[in-house]
Amino acid sequence: MAVYPPKPAKEPPLTERGPIAWVRHNLLSSPYNITFTILGLAILYWTIPPFVKWAFLDANFAGHTKADCTGNGACWVFVKEKLNMFLFGFYPQDQLWRPKTVIATVLALGAFAKFVPGLHRFKLLLIAIFPIFAFMMLHGGSFGLSLVETSKWGGLLLTLVIASVGIVLSFPLGILLALGRQSKLPIIKSLSVFYIEFVRGVPLITVLFMASVVLPLFFPEGVNFNKLARALIGITLFEAAYVAENIRSGFQAIPKGQYEAADALGLGYWQKMALVILPQAIKVTIPNLVGTFISLFKDTSLVMIIGLFDLLAMVNVTSNDRDWLGMDTEGYVFVAFIFWIFTFSMSMYSKRLEKKLNTDKGK
Amino acid sequence: MAEQTNSKKLGEPIIQLENVNKWYGDFHVLKDINLEVRQGEIVVVAGPSGSGKSTMIRCINRLEEYQEGSIRVKGIEVNNDVKNLRAIRSNVAMVFQHFNLFPHLTILENLTLAPVWVYKTPKKEAIETAMHYLEKVNIADQANKYPNQLSGGQQQRVAIARALCKSPDIMLFDEPTSALDPEMIGEVLDVMMKLADEGKTMITVTHEMGFARKVADRVIFMDAGQIIEENDPETFFHHPESERLQLFLKQILNH
């Protein structure tokens, strides 16, 4: 028999580390891999330079009219001139400071929340007060602010209003529906299942049509229910079903032992759900939830069909201007870019949140 | 050792099971279980897997329902009555095979959750109590870590501290060492023995026969949903009466 002393750890061989090893492992590891690498580079070569040429090198930035766009590239003058339309729709020009203040407040609160630690305690209060403040500012009609009907709201402003209201309201509603679906009470359970399956079985367009055309039939004559409010209700109810399904998938990832431990400690149903199960279920569903919210954000453009002018609809409106005919390409590229900025930030935020909430940091 | 435990003074009956029957669908899991545990008594339940040991102790804090018979804890009937359930669960704590710590909360938060939310203990006091019990299980230095950063043995000790936080009279252990690496079983058993010395009433389902020998006042053998034999450890291990227990002991001890 023999005894062996413990050995110190050595570095891996040179061929297994550094950038050369990375390229060999990831780009050139097999004939297939080499083919895909070449194909990928070719696609980038064919698409990126022409786009850069159109969007930047040959593009026109200076000037105020269509006549200033002389090059072959994009005419960004159009976007520049119509920027307020893209951002705020038909919101009266002299009142634009109001939506701008609301947006500035959001940014300021975001920054404060990051740097002023004490603000956390007022989080709920702010969440309750801010929508009221935003509505007062945007809608006006009191405090000496002139009335701006919601039909005048448009562009990015409208998109953000619909998306944020939709997200904020569908989230708690979705949680309740998911809890309902898990419920042991057969009536609550079947109502939740029926609602979720029904809503998931119809397209959002149908829901919006129903909200805008069918819903008013149930109101007494003369009651004119705001079009935007109807769209908001439709979208919220629609998204809640998807949120509910996401959260349900999160519930399924929670081991039975978590419920039992909570029960054994004496937690009641709502305490168990709110303190133990939901935080974990939501954590595992963050990628799916954010996916749902991203599609909600993009689906807001469907409100166009019930006569609301969101960001995407503004492309039609602005490029139909007689002075700017034929500018849809620039409009669509610009709008796509704005959509991308928002959806990409949402997915970055979700990644950060996942990281922050990850408690399995190893030993 | 045996004389020492036998001479221990036991109190009033604190858990009483009378003719408890339970079925999972058509499957009869618990058959006419009769068991009385006295204040301060340490009962170890042994038996092959699927014999109903865990199910029996899980009926005591109503993680499982039973269909016939009655279970009383400190004279309170274990049933669906919310008030009874609350009283029982504040008095009966459980430690699970897989620890079941809450992974999204730190060790300290795991311990203070129930005291703060269920028993409305002021937060400062809850933290003090929690730290006291964490020290007791030798893990106070890990209070601000998350469960998944600890080893299995450490997690189980935290789970024991969490169970102790509401100072229950009764501790139920459901195979507390079965999911642990062999090297970590000892540290958990040490903590359990410390509790046993302090006079907590304990019912432990375990395969650790060494633990049963050292600290149990009574060992119960279950098979196929029945209590087959119960005896003091000395008789249980050295002069088992039933054939089934003789076979069981032969299989688990002769290696």
Coordinates of C-alpha atoms in Angstrom, one line a residue:
Chain A
M1 CA 0.0 0.0 0.0
A2 CA 1.0 3.6 -0.5
V3 CA 0.1 7.2 0.5
Y4 CA -0.1 9.9 -2.1
P5 CA 0.4 13.6 -1.1
P6 CA -2.2 16.1 -2.4
K7 CA -1.2 17.8 -5.7
P8 CA -1.4 21.5 -6.5
A9 CA -3.7 22.6 -9.4
K10 CA -1.9 23.3 -12.7
E11 CA -2.9 25.7 -15.5
P12 CA -4.5 24.1 -18.6
P13 CA -2.3 23.6 -21.7
L14 CA -1.6 26.6 -23.9
T15 CA -3.8 25.3 -26.8
E16 CA -6.8 25.4 -24.4
R17 CA -6.8 29.1 -23.5
G18 CA -6.5 32.5 -25.0
P19 CA -8.2 34.0 -28.1
I20 CA -6.8 31.4 -30.6
A21 CA -8.3 28.6 -28.6
W22 CA -11.6 30.5 -28.5
V23 CA -11.7 30.9 -32.3
R24 CA -10.8 27.3 -32.9
H25 CA -13.4 26.0 -30.5
N26 CA -16.2 28.4 -31.4
L27 CA -15.8 29.2 -35.1
L28 CA -13.7 26.5 -36.7
S29 CA -14.2 23.3 -34.7
S30 CA -15.8 21.2 -37.5
P31 CA -16.4 21.4 -41.3
Y32 CA -20.0 22.4 -40.6
N33 CA -18.9 25.1 -38.1
I34 CA -16.4 26.5 -40.7
T35 CA -19.2 26.6 -43.4
F36 CA -21.5 28.5 -41.0
T37 CA -18.8 30.9 -40.0
I38 CA -18.1 31.8 -43.7
L39 CA -21.8 32.0 -44.5
G40 CA -22.4 34.3 -41.5
L41 CA -19.6 36.6 -42.5
A42 CA -20.9 36.7 -46.1
I43 CA -24.4 37.7 -44.9
L44 CA -23.0 40.4 -42.7
Y45 CA -20.9 41.6 -45.7
W46 CA -23.9 41.8 -48.0
T47 CA -26.3 43.5 -45.6
I48 CA -24.3 45.8 -43.2
P49 CA -22.4 48.0 -45.6
P50 CA -25.3 48.9 -47.9
F51 CA -27.4 49.8 -44.8
V52 CA -24.7 51.9 -43.3
K53 CA -24.3 53.6 -46.7
W54 CA -28.1 54.4 -46.9
A55 CA -28.7 55.3 -43.3
F56 CA -25.5 57.3 -42.6
L57 CA -23.0 57.9 -45.4
D58 CA -25.5 59.0 -48.1
A59 CA -28.2 60.3 -45.7
N60 CA -29.4 63.9 -45.4
F61 CA -29.6 65.3 -41.9
A62 CA -29.6 69.1 -42.5
G63 CA -32.5 71.2 -43.8
H64 CA -36.2 71.6 -43.3
T65 CA -38.0 70.5 -46.4
K66 CA -38.1 67.5 -48.8
A67 CA -36.1 69.6 -51.3
D68 CA -33.1 69.5 -48.9
C69 CA -32.9 65.7 -49.3
T70 CA -30.6 65.5 -52.4
G71 CA -28.5 62.4 -51.8
N72 CA -29.4 58.8 -52.5
G73 CA -29.6 57.9 -48.9
A74 CA -32.2 58.3 -46.2
C75 CA -33.9 61.6 -45.7
W76 CA -33.7 62.0 -41.9
V77 CA -34.9 65.6 -42.3
F78 CA -38.4 64.1 -42.5
V79 CA -38.1 62.4 -39.1
K80 CA -36.5 65.6 -37.7
E81 CA -39.4 67.8 -38.9
K82 CA -42.1 65.4 -37.9
L83 CA -40.5 64.4 -34.6
N84 CA -43.2 65.9 -32.4
M85 CA -45.8 64.0 -34.4
F86 CA -44.0 60.7 -33.9
L87 CA -43.6 61.4 -30.2
F88 CA -46.9 63.0 -29.2
G89 CA -49.3 62.6 -32.1
F90 CA -51.9 65.4 -32.4
Y91 CA -51.2 66.7 -28.9
P92 CA -51.5 70.5 -29.2
Q93 CA -48.1 72.0 -30.0
D94 CA -48.2 74.7 -27.3
Q95 CA -49.0 72.1 -24.6
L96 CA -46.2 69.7 -25.4
W97 CA -44.5 70.7 -22.1
R98 CA -47.1 68.6 -20.3
P99 CA -46.2 65.2 -21.7
K100 CA -42.5 66.2 -21.6
T101 CA -42.9 67.0 -17.9
V102 CA -44.5 63.6 -17.3
I103 CA -41.6 61.8 -19.1
A104 CA -39.0 63.9 -17.2
T105 CA -40.7 62.9 -13.9
V106 CA -40.5 59.2 -14.8
L107 CA -36.8 59.5 -15.6
A108 CA -36.2 61.6 -12.4
L109 CA -38.0 59.1 -10.2
G110 CA -36.0 56.3 -11.8
A111 CA -32.7 58.1 -11.1
F112 CA -33.8 59.0 -7.6
A113 CA -34.8 55.4 -6.8
K114 CA -31.3 54.3 -7.8
F115 CA -29.4 56.9 -5.8
V116 CA -31.7 57.9 -2.9
P117 CA -32.0 54.7 -0.8
G118 CA -34.8 56.0 1.4
L119 CA -37.2 56.4 -1.5
H120 CA -37.9 52.7 -1.4
R121 CA -40.3 53.2 1.5
F122 CA -42.5 55.5 -0.6
K123 CA -42.5 53.1 -3.6
L124 CA -46.1 52.0 -3.1
L125 CA -47.2 55.5 -2.5
L126 CA -45.5 56.7 -5.7
I127 CA -47.0 53.9 -7.7
A128 CA -50.4 55.0 -6.5
I129 CA -49.9 58.7 -7.0
F130 CA -47.9 58.8 -10.2
P131 CA -50.7 57.6 -12.5
I132 CA -53.1 60.2 -11.1
F133 CA -50.4 62.9 -11.6
A134 CA -49.7 61.7 -15.1
F135 CA -53.4 61.6 -16.0
M136 CA -54.0 65.1 -14.6
M137 CA -51.0 66.5 -16.6
L138 CA -51.9 64.8 -19.9
H139 CA -55.6 65.1 -19.8
G140 CA -55.9 68.4 -18.0
G141 CA -59.3 70.1 -17.4
S142 CA -58.3 71.1 -13.9
F143 CA -55.7 73.1 -12.1
G144 CA -55.9 75.6 -14.9
L145 CA -54.7 73.1 -17.5
S146 CA -56.6 73.1 -20.8
L147 CA -58.4 70.0 -21.6
V148 CA -56.7 67.7 -24.1
E149 CA -59.0 64.9 -25.2
T150 CA -57.5 61.4 -25.3
S151 CA -58.3 61.3 -29.0
K152 CA -55.5 63.9 -29.5
W153 CA -52.9 61.7 -27.8
G154 CA -50.8 59.8 -30.2
G155 CA -47.4 58.6 -31.2
L156 CA -44.9 57.2 -28.8
L157 CA -46.8 58.9 -25.9
L158 CA -49.9 56.8 -26.7
T159 CA -47.9 53.7 -27.1
L160 CA -46.2 54.2 -23.7
V161 CA -49.5 55.0 -22.0
I162 CA -51.2 51.8 -23.4
A163 CA -48.2 49.6 -22.7
S164 CA -47.5 50.8 -19.2
V165 CA -51.1 50.8 -18.1
G166 CA -51.5 47.3 -19.7
I167 CA -48.4 46.0 -18.0
V168 CA -49.1 47.5 -14.6
L169 CA -52.8 46.4 -14.5
S170 CA -52.5 43.0 -16.2
F171 CA -49.8 41.9 -13.8
P172 CA -51.8 41.7 -10.6
L173 CA -54.9 40.5 -12.5
G174 CA -52.8 37.8 -14.0
I175 CA -51.5 36.7 -10.6
L176 CA -55.1 36.5 -9.3
L177 CA -56.1 34.4 -12.3
A178 CA -53.1 32.1 -11.8
L179 CA -54.0 31.7 -8.2
G180 CA -57.6 31.1 -9.2
R181 CA -56.5 28.4 -11.6
Q182 CA -54.5 26.7 -8.8
S183 CA -57.4 27.0 -6.4
K184 CA -59.0 24.0 -4.7
L185 CA -62.4 25.6 -4.9
P186 CA -64.0 24.1 -8.1
I187 CA -66.0 27.2 -9.1
I188 CA -63.1 29.7 -8.8
K189 CA -60.9 27.2 -10.6
S190 CA -63.2 26.5 -13.5
L191 CA -64.0 30.2 -13.9
S192 CA -60.3 31.0 -14.1
V193 CA -59.6 28.2 -16.5
F194 CA -62.6 29.2 -18.7
Y195 CA -61.5 32.9 -18.8
I196 CA -57.8 32.1 -19.5
E197 CA -58.6 29.5 -22.2
F198 CA -61.2 31.7 -23.8
V199 CA -59.0 34.8 -24.0
R200 CA -56.0 32.8 -25.2
G201 CA -58.3 31.4 -28.0
V202 CA -59.1 34.7 -29.6
P203 CA -56.8 37.2 -31.3
L204 CA -56.2 40.6 -29.7
I205 CA -57.8 42.3 -32.7
T206 CA -61.0 40.5 -31.9
V207 CA -60.8 41.7 -28.3
L208 CA -60.1 45.3 -29.4
F209 CA -63.0 45.2 -31.8
M210 CA -65.3 43.8 -29.2
A211 CA -64.1 46.4 -26.7
S212 CA -64.7 49.3 -29.2
V213 CA -67.8 48.1 -31.1
V214 CA -69.6 45.5 -29.0
L215 CA -69.0 47.0 -25.5
P216 CA -70.9 50.3 -26.2
L217 CA -74.0 48.3 -27.1
F218 CA -74.3 47.4 -23.5
F219 CA -74.2 51.0 -22.3
P220 CA -77.3 53.1 -22.2
E221 CA -77.9 55.5 -25.0
G222 CA -75.8 58.7 -24.8
V223 CA -73.1 57.2 -22.6
N224 CA -70.0 57.8 -24.6
F225 CA -67.3 55.6 -23.1
N226 CA -63.8 56.9 -23.9
K227 CA -62.2 55.0 -26.8
L228 CA -58.7 54.9 -25.2
A229 CA -60.2 53.5 -22.0
R230 CA -62.0 50.8 -23.9
A231 CA -58.7 49.8 -25.6
L232 CA -56.9 49.8 -22.2
I233 CA -59.6 47.5 -20.7
G234 CA -59.4 45.2 -23.7
I235 CA -55.6 45.0 -23.7
T236 CA -55.4 44.5 -19.9
L237 CA -58.0 41.7 -19.9
F238 CA -56.2 40.1 -22.8
E239 CA -52.7 40.2 -21.4
A240 CA -53.8 39.1 -17.9
A241 CA -54.6 35.7 -19.4
Y242 CA -51.1 35.4 -20.7
V243 CA -49.5 36.7 -17.5
A244 CA -51.6 34.1 -15.6
E245 CA -50.3 31.3 -17.8
N246 CA -46.7 32.5 -17.3
I247 CA -47.1 32.6 -13.6
R248 CA -48.7 29.2 -13.5
S249 CA -45.7 27.7 -15.2
G250 CA -43.7 29.3 -12.4
F251 CA -45.9 27.7 -9.8
Q252 CA -45.1 24.3 -11.4
A253 CA -41.4 24.9 -10.9
I254 CA -41.8 25.3 -7.1
P255 CA -41.2 22.0 -5.2
K256 CA -44.1 20.7 -3.0
G257 CA -41.7 21.0 0.0
Q258 CA -41.9 24.8 -0.2
Y259 CA -45.7 24.7 0.3
E260 CA -45.3 22.1 3.1
A261 CA -42.6 24.1 4.9
A262 CA -44.8 27.2 4.8
D263 CA -47.8 25.3 6.1
A264 CA -45.7 23.7 8.8
L265 CA -44.5 27.1 9.9
G266 CA -48.1 28.2 10.3
L267 CA -48.4 30.6 7.4
G268 CA -51.9 31.1 6.1
Y269 CA -52.8 30.8 2.4
W270 CA -52.2 34.4 1.4
Q271 CA -49.0 34.7 3.5
K272 CA -47.8 31.4 2.0
M273 CA -48.5 32.7 -1.5
A274 CA -47.3 36.2 -1.1
L275 CA -44.1 35.5 0.9
V276 CA -42.9 32.1 -0.2
I277 CA -44.5 30.9 -3.5
L278 CA -45.1 34.0 -5.6
P279 CA -41.6 35.5 -5.2
Q280 CA -40.0 32.3 -6.4
A281 CA -42.6 31.6 -9.1
I282 CA -42.2 35.1 -10.5
K283 CA -38.5 34.8 -10.4
V284 CA -38.4 31.7 -12.6
T285 CA -41.0 33.3 -14.9
I286 CA -39.2 36.6 -15.4
P287 CA -37.9 35.7 -18.9
N288 CA -41.3 34.6 -20.0
L289 CA -43.1 37.5 -18.3
V290 CA -40.8 40.0 -20.0
G291 CA -41.4 38.2 -23.2
T292 CA -45.1 38.7 -22.7
F293 CA -44.7 42.3 -21.9
I294 CA -42.5 42.8 -24.9
S295 CA -45.1 41.4 -27.2
L296 CA -47.7 43.5 -25.3
F297 CA -45.6 46.6 -26.1
K298 CA -45.5 45.7 -29.8
D299 CA -49.1 44.7 -29.9
T300 CA -50.2 48.1 -28.8
S301 CA -49.8 49.1 -32.5
L302 CA -53.0 47.1 -33.1
V303 CA -55.0 49.9 -31.6
M304 CA -54.6 51.5 -35.0
I305 CA -57.6 49.5 -36.2
I306 CA -60.0 51.0 -33.7
G307 CA -58.9 54.5 -34.7
L308 CA -56.1 55.3 -32.2
F309 CA -52.9 56.7 -33.6
D310 CA -50.0 55.0 -31.8
L311 CA -46.3 55.3 -32.8
L312 CA -46.6 53.0 -35.8
A313 CA -49.8 54.6 -37.1
M314 CA -48.0 58.0 -37.1
V315 CA -45.9 56.7 -40.0
N316 CA -49.0 56.5 -42.2
V317 CA -50.2 59.9 -41.0
T318 CA -46.9 61.7 -41.5
S319 CA -45.9 60.2 -44.8
N320 CA -49.3 61.0 -46.2
D321 CA -48.5 64.7 -45.8
R322 CA -48.5 66.1 -49.3
D323 CA -45.1 67.8 -48.7
W324 CA -43.5 64.5 -47.6
L325 CA -44.9 61.8 -49.9
G326 CA -42.8 58.7 -50.2
M327 CA -41.1 58.9 -46.9
D328 CA -42.5 55.8 -45.4
T329 CA -39.2 53.9 -45.4
E330 CA -37.5 56.5 -43.2
G331 CA -40.6 56.5 -41.0
Y332 CA -40.8 52.8 -40.6
V333 CA -37.0 52.4 -39.9
F334 CA -37.2 55.2 -37.3
V335 CA -40.2 53.7 -35.6
A336 CA -38.7 50.2 -35.7
F337 CA -35.6 51.7 -34.1
I338 CA -37.7 53.3 -31.3
F339 CA -39.6 50.0 -30.7
W340 CA -36.3 48.2 -30.6
I341 CA -34.8 50.6 -28.0
F342 CA -37.7 50.0 -25.7
T343 CA -38.0 46.2 -26.1
F344 CA -34.2 45.8 -25.9
S345 CA -34.1 47.8 -22.7
M346 CA -36.9 45.7 -21.3
S347 CA -35.0 42.5 -22.0
M348 CA -31.7 44.0 -20.6
Y349 CA -33.6 45.0 -17.5
S350 CA -35.0 41.5 -17.2
K351 CA -31.5 40.0 -17.4
R352 CA -30.3 42.4 -14.7
L353 CA -33.3 41.5 -12.5
E354 CA -32.6 37.8 -13.0
K355 CA -29.1 38.3 -11.9
K356 CA -30.0 40.4 -9.0
L357 CA -32.6 37.8 -7.8
N358 CA -30.4 34.9 -8.4
T359 CA -29.5 33.4 -5.0
D360 CA -27.8 30.3 -6.2
K361 CA -24.4 31.8 -6.3
G362 CA -22.6 28.6 -5.6
K363 CA -20.6 27.9 -2.5
Chain B
M1 CA -26.9 5.3 28.9
A2 CA -30.1 3.1 28.7
E3 CA -30.7 3.5 32.5
Q4 CA -30.2 7.2 32.2
T5 CA -32.9 7.6 29.6
N6 CA -35.2 5.2 31.3
S7 CA -35.0 7.1 34.6
K8 CA -36.0 10.4 32.8
K9 CA -39.2 11.8 34.1
L10 CA -41.9 12.1 31.4
G11 CA -44.8 14.4 31.5
E12 CA -48.4 14.2 30.5
P13 CA -49.4 12.7 27.2
I14 CA -49.0 15.5 24.6
I15 CA -49.8 13.7 21.4
Q16 CA -52.5 11.2 21.2
L17 CA -53.4 9.1 18.1
E18 CA -56.4 6.9 18.4
N19 CA -57.4 4.4 15.7
V20 CA -56.1 6.6 12.9
N21 CA -56.9 5.3 9.4
K22 CA -55.8 6.9 6.2
W23 CA -56.2 6.0 2.6
Y24 CA -54.7 7.3 -0.6
G25 CA -57.5 6.5 -3.0
D26 CA -58.0 2.7 -2.4
F27 CA -54.6 2.3 -0.8
H28 CA -54.8 1.8 3.0
V29 CA -51.6 3.7 4.2
L30 CA -52.3 3.9 7.9
K31 CA -54.1 1.1 9.7
D32 CA -55.5 1.7 13.2
I33 CA -52.6 3.7 14.5
N34 CA -52.6 4.1 18.2
L35 CA -49.8 6.1 19.7
E36 CA -49.4 8.2 22.8
V37 CA -46.4 10.4 23.2
R38 CA -45.6 12.1 26.5
Q39 CA -44.2 15.5 27.2
G40 CA -40.4 15.3 26.9
E41 CA -40.4 11.9 25.3
I42 CA -38.1 11.0 22.4
V43 CA -39.7 8.6 20.0
V44 CA -37.9 7.2 17.0
V45 CA -40.0 5.6 14.2
A46 CA -38.2 3.1 12.0
G47 CA -39.3 0.8 9.3
P48 CA -39.0 0.0 5.6
S49 CA -39.8 2.7 3.1
G50 CA -43.5 3.0 2.2
S51 CA -44.5 1.7 5.6
G52 CA -46.3 4.9 6.5
K53 CA -43.8 6.4 9.0
S54 CA -43.7 9.8 7.3
T55 CA -47.4 9.9 6.6
M56 CA -48.1 9.2 10.2
I57 CA -46.0 12.1 11.6
R58 CA -47.3 14.4 8.8
C59 CA -50.8 13.7 10.0
I60 CA -49.8 15.2 13.4
N61 CA -49.4 18.7 11.9
R62 CA -51.9 18.1 9.2
L63 CA -49.7 18.2 6.2
E64 CA -51.8 15.1 5.5
E65 CA -55.4 14.5 6.3
Y66 CA -56.7 11.3 7.8
Q67 CA -60.1 9.8 7.3
E68 CA -60.8 7.9 10.5
G69 CA -59.9 8.1 14.1
S70 CA -58.6 11.1 16.0
I71 CA -55.3 12.9 16.7
R72 CA -55.0 15.4 19.5
V73 CA -52.0 17.6 20.3
K74 CA -52.1 19.0 23.8
G75 CA -55.8 18.1 23.9
I76 CA -56.6 20.0 20.7
E77 CA -58.2 18.0 18.0
V78 CA -56.2 18.1 14.7
N79 CA -58.9 18.9 12.1
N80 CA -59.8 21.5 9.5
D81 CA -60.8 24.1 12.1
V82 CA -58.6 27.1 11.3
K83 CA -58.2 28.1 15.0
N84 CA -57.1 24.5 16.0
L85 CA -54.8 24.3 13.0
R86 CA -53.1 27.6 14.0
A87 CA -52.7 26.5 17.6
I88 CA -51.3 23.1 16.6
R89 CA -48.8 24.5 14.0
S90 CA -47.5 27.0 16.4
N91 CA -46.7 24.2 18.8
V92 CA -45.5 21.5 16.4
A93 CA -42.5 22.2 14.3
M94 CA -41.3 20.0 11.5
V95 CA -37.9 19.3 9.9
F96 CA -37.9 17.8 6.5
Q97 CA -35.8 15.4 4.6
H98 CA -35.0 18.0 1.9
F99 CA -34.7 20.9 4.4
N100 CA -37.2 23.0 2.4
L101 CA -35.5 26.3 3.2
F102 CA -36.9 29.2 1.2
P103 CA -34.2 29.8 -1.4
H104 CA -35.2 33.4 -2.1
L105 CA -34.6 34.5 1.5
T106 CA -31.4 34.7 3.5
I107 CA -30.9 32.3 6.4
L108 CA -31.9 35.0 8.9
E109 CA -35.0 35.9 6.8
N110 CA -35.9 32.2 6.7
L111 CA -35.9 32.2 10.5
T112 CA -37.8 35.4 11.1
L113 CA -40.5 34.9 8.4
A114 CA -43.0 33.0 10.5
P115 CA -42.4 34.9 13.8
V116 CA -42.8 38.3 12.1
W117 CA -45.7 37.5 9.8
V118 CA -47.6 34.8 11.6
Y119 CA -46.9 35.5 15.3
K120 CA -46.5 39.3 14.9
T121 CA -43.2 39.3 16.9
P122 CA -41.5 42.7 16.6
K123 CA -38.8 42.4 14.0
K124 CA -35.9 43.2 16.4
E125 CA -37.0 40.6 18.8
A126 CA -37.5 38.0 16.0
I127 CA -33.9 38.7 14.8
E128 CA -32.5 38.2 18.4
T129 CA -34.4 35.0 18.8
A130 CA -33.2 33.8 15.3
M131 CA -29.6 34.6 16.1
H132 CA -29.9 32.8 19.4
Y133 CA -31.0 29.6 17.7
L134 CA -28.5 30.0 14.9
E135 CA -25.8 30.1 17.5
K136 CA -27.2 27.0 19.1
V137 CA -26.8 25.1 15.8
N138 CA -23.3 26.6 15.3
I139 CA -24.2 28.5 12.1
A140 CA -24.6 32.1 13.2
D141 CA -21.8 33.3 11.0
Q142 CA -23.8 32.3 7.9
A143 CA -26.9 34.3 8.8
N144 CA -26.8 36.6 5.8
K145 CA -26.1 34.0 3.2
Y146 CA -28.7 32.3 1.0
P147 CA -29.6 28.6 1.6
N148 CA -28.0 27.4 -1.7
Q149 CA -24.6 28.8 -0.6
L150 CA -24.5 26.3 2.3
S151 CA -23.8 22.6 2.5
G152 CA -26.5 20.1 3.0
G153 CA -25.6 19.6 6.6
Q154 CA -25.6 23.4 7.3
Q155 CA -28.9 23.8 5.6
Q156 CA -30.5 21.1 7.7
R157 CA -29.1 22.8 10.9
V158 CA -30.7 26.0 9.7
A159 CA -33.9 24.2 9.1
I160 CA -33.8 23.0 12.7
A161 CA -33.1 26.5 14.0
R162 CA -36.1 27.7 11.9
A163 CA -38.3 25.1 13.4
L164 CA -37.2 26.1 16.9
C165 CA -37.8 29.8 16.4
K166 CA -41.4 29.7 17.5
S167 CA -40.3 27.6 20.5
P168 CA -42.6 24.7 19.9
D169 CA -43.2 22.0 22.4
I170 CA -43.0 19.3 19.8
M171 CA -40.5 18.6 17.1
L172 CA -41.2 16.3 14.2
F173 CA -38.2 15.1 12.2
D174 CA -39.0 13.5 8.9
E175 CA -35.8 11.6 7.8
P176 CA -33.6 14.6 8.6
T177 CA -30.4 12.9 7.6
S178 CA -31.5 10.8 4.6
A179 CA -30.6 13.4 2.0
L180 CA -27.2 14.2 3.5
D181 CA -23.6 13.3 2.5
P182 CA -22.3 10.7 5.0
E183 CA -19.8 13.3 6.4
M184 CA -22.5 15.7 7.3
I185 CA -24.9 13.4 9.1
G186 CA -22.9 13.7 12.3
E187 CA -23.3 17.5 12.7
V188 CA -27.1 17.2 12.3
L189 CA -27.4 14.4 14.7
D190 CA -25.3 16.3 17.2
V191 CA -27.8 19.2 17.2
M192 CA -30.7 16.8 17.5
M193 CA -29.1 15.1 20.5
K194 CA -28.6 18.5 22.1
L195 CA -32.3 19.2 21.7
A196 CA -33.1 15.8 23.2
D197 CA -31.1 16.6 26.2
E198 CA -33.0 19.8 26.7
G199 CA -36.3 17.9 27.1
K200 CA -38.1 18.7 23.8
T201 CA -40.7 16.2 22.8
M202 CA -39.4 14.7 19.6
I203 CA -40.8 12.2 17.1
T204 CA -38.1 11.3 14.6
V205 CA -38.5 9.1 11.5
T206 CA -35.0 7.9 10.7
H207 CA -32.7 5.1 9.6
E208 CA -30.0 6.2 12.0
M209 CA -30.1 3.4 14.4
G210 CA -27.2 4.7 16.4
F211 CA -29.2 7.8 17.2
A212 CA -32.2 5.7 18.2
R213 CA -30.1 3.6 20.5
K214 CA -28.5 6.6 22.2
V215 CA -31.4 9.0 22.7
A216 CA -34.7 7.3 22.1
D217 CA -37.0 6.6 25.0
R218 CA -39.0 4.4 22.8
V219 CA -38.5 3.0 19.3
I220 CA -41.5 2.2 17.1
F221 CA -41.3 -0.2 14.2
M222 CA -43.8 0.2 11.4
D223 CA -44.5 -1.9 8.3
A224 CA -47.3 -1.8 5.8
G225 CA -49.1 1.0 7.5
Q226 CA -49.2 -0.6 10.9
I227 CA -47.2 -0.3 14.1
I228 CA -45.7 -3.7 14.4
E229 CA -43.7 -3.4 17.6
E230 CA -42.7 -0.7 20.1
N231 CA -40.2 -1.0 22.9
D232 CA -37.4 0.7 24.7
P233 CA -34.2 0.8 22.6
E234 CA -32.5 -2.0 24.6
T235 CA -35.3 -4.5 24.0
F236 CA -35.9 -3.2 20.5
F237 CA -32.4 -3.8 19.2
H238 CA -31.3 -6.8 21.3
H239 CA -34.5 -8.8 21.9
P240 CA -36.9 -7.9 19.1
E241 CA -40.1 -9.9 19.5
S242 CA -41.7 -9.8 16.0
E243 CA -40.3 -11.8 13.2
R244 CA -40.7 -8.8 10.8
L245 CA -38.5 -6.6 13.1
Q246 CA -35.9 -9.3 13.5
L247 CA -35.6 -9.5 9.7
F248 CA -35.5 -5.7 9.4
L249 CA -32.8 -5.3 12.0
K250 CA -30.8 -8.2 10.4
Q251 CA -30.9 -6.4 7.1
I252 CA -30.0 -2.9 8.3
L253 CA -27.5 -3.8 11.0
N254 CA -25.4 -6.7 9.8
H255 CA -23.0 -5.0 7.5

